[in-house]
Amino acid sequence: MRTDDAEIAALRARVDCRAVLEHAGWRMDIRESTRRAVKYRCGAGRIVIVTHGGQGWFDPLSPAKGDVFALAQYLWGGSFRDACLALRSLAGVALAAPAALPGRPTGALLPLAQRWQCRRPPRPGSPCWRYLTEVRSLPDATLGRAIAADLLREGPAASLWALHRDGAGGIAGWEMRGPHWRGFATGGSKTLFAIGAVAPARVAITEAAIDALSLATLEDFAPGSLYASTGGGIGPATERLIATLATATTGAEIVAATDADTAGDRYAVRIADIAAASGVRCSRLRPVRGDWNDTLRNGNAR
């Protein structure tokens, strides 16, 4: 059966990527989703994030991304025509997933830099400080070092804000992690949270800022090492920054220090691919426990 341009345009407009994933048996991760970026999971380690109101998507563990036709091919294989045939039955299908997701606050948002500067760094005895030291077992010295580098702010409800900078050193956004929730700055872009050597011979990449700080603590901020976090996804900006860091120092090494699970192993492969494309060595460093903060809290050395 022939698929013409008009039908392609109609399918693109009427088939929501979220409906396709639901039809394929994927489940929304409500806790880690926002209205702008809805995370879906399938089994162990398979993740797709839907963007642009259901019109786009990407796999944070691989270069895969695109529109609804690319998603159909990603899920079921086959040709573009096969994707069109599969999507015909989903045109106009309502979403089963709940719509009550965190989104942009009402009213105009302040610029990222202004929102960052309006918040104070964590301080001894504050709710965030107590969360980081008592629950996450991060020592005062580690927090002091990160605060001196202007990398941390205290958010609402004892949450930590951990800064991501862009390639020029400006504020790109920040990871947000508290006792009961996690997220990323509205209007921001994930790049890397990074602390340690200015001209690193070794760049250790974790999945969360708290893990980067935990690994740095376990290694006592090894000389020549930079400890970084992707914030749980590797988009184009993160990929470019990893490549830049990898090639900034002759002979530098990338270390994929992601979680000790299936998703972490997939992240590690993605990081290794970026390193290989940059002509840089890459090694895998798995935490003894599930992640580096688990390892720190349980008193395990590497």
Coordinates of N, CA and C in Angstrom, one line a residue, residues 5 21 57 133 149 159-160 175 186 189 195 204 208 213 222 227 240 246 267 271 285 292:
D5 N 2.8 11.7 0.8 CA 3.3 12.8 1.7 C 2.2 13.3 2.6
L21 N 5.0 4.2 22.7 CA 5.7 3.5 23.7 C 4.7 2.7 24.6
W57 N 11.9 12.3 20.5 CA 12.4 11.3 21.5 C 13.9 11.1 21.3
T133 N 25.3 15.2 54.5 CA 26.3 14.6 55.5 C 25.7 13.4 56.2
A149 N 34.2 26.0 44.9 CA 34.2 26.0 43.5 C 32.9 26.6 42.9
S159 N 16.9 20.0 49.3 CA 17.5 19.5 48.1 C 18.8 20.1 47.8
L160 N 19.6 19.4 47.0 CA 20.9 19.9 46.5 C 20.7 20.3 45.1
E175 N 21.6 19.9 38.4 CA 20.9 18.7 38.9 C 20.2 19.1 40.2
T186 N 14.5 23.7 35.4 CA 13.6 24.0 34.3 C 14.2 25.1 33.4
S189 N 20.0 23.0 30.5 CA 20.5 22.0 29.6 C 21.5 21.1 30.3
I195 N 34.2 18.5 39.1 CA 35.0 19.0 40.2 C 36.3 18.2 40.2
A204 N 36.8 11.0 35.3 CA 35.9 9.9 35.7 C 34.4 10.4 35.6
A208 N 25.5 10.8 38.5 CA 24.9 11.8 39.3 C 26.0 12.6 40.1
L213 N 30.8 13.3 43.7 CA 31.4 13.7 44.9 C 31.8 12.5 45.8
A222 N 42.0 12.3 43.8 CA 43.3 11.9 43.2 C 43.9 13.0 42.4
Y227 N 36.2 14.7 38.4 CA 35.1 13.9 38.7 C 33.8 14.6 38.1
R240 N 29.6 16.6 23.5 CA 30.6 17.5 23.0 C 31.6 17.9 24.2
A246 N 38.2 15.3 27.1 CA 39.1 14.1 26.8 C 40.3 14.5 25.9
Y267 N 25.4 2.9 29.8 CA 26.1 4.2 29.8 C 27.6 4.1 29.5
I271 N 29.8 6.0 26.7 CA 31.0 6.8 27.1 C 32.2 6.3 26.3
L285 N 35.1 1.5 35.4 CA 35.3 1.5 36.8 C 33.9 1.3 37.5
W292 N 28.2 4.9 43.4 CA 29.4 5.3 44.3 C 28.9 5.9 45.6

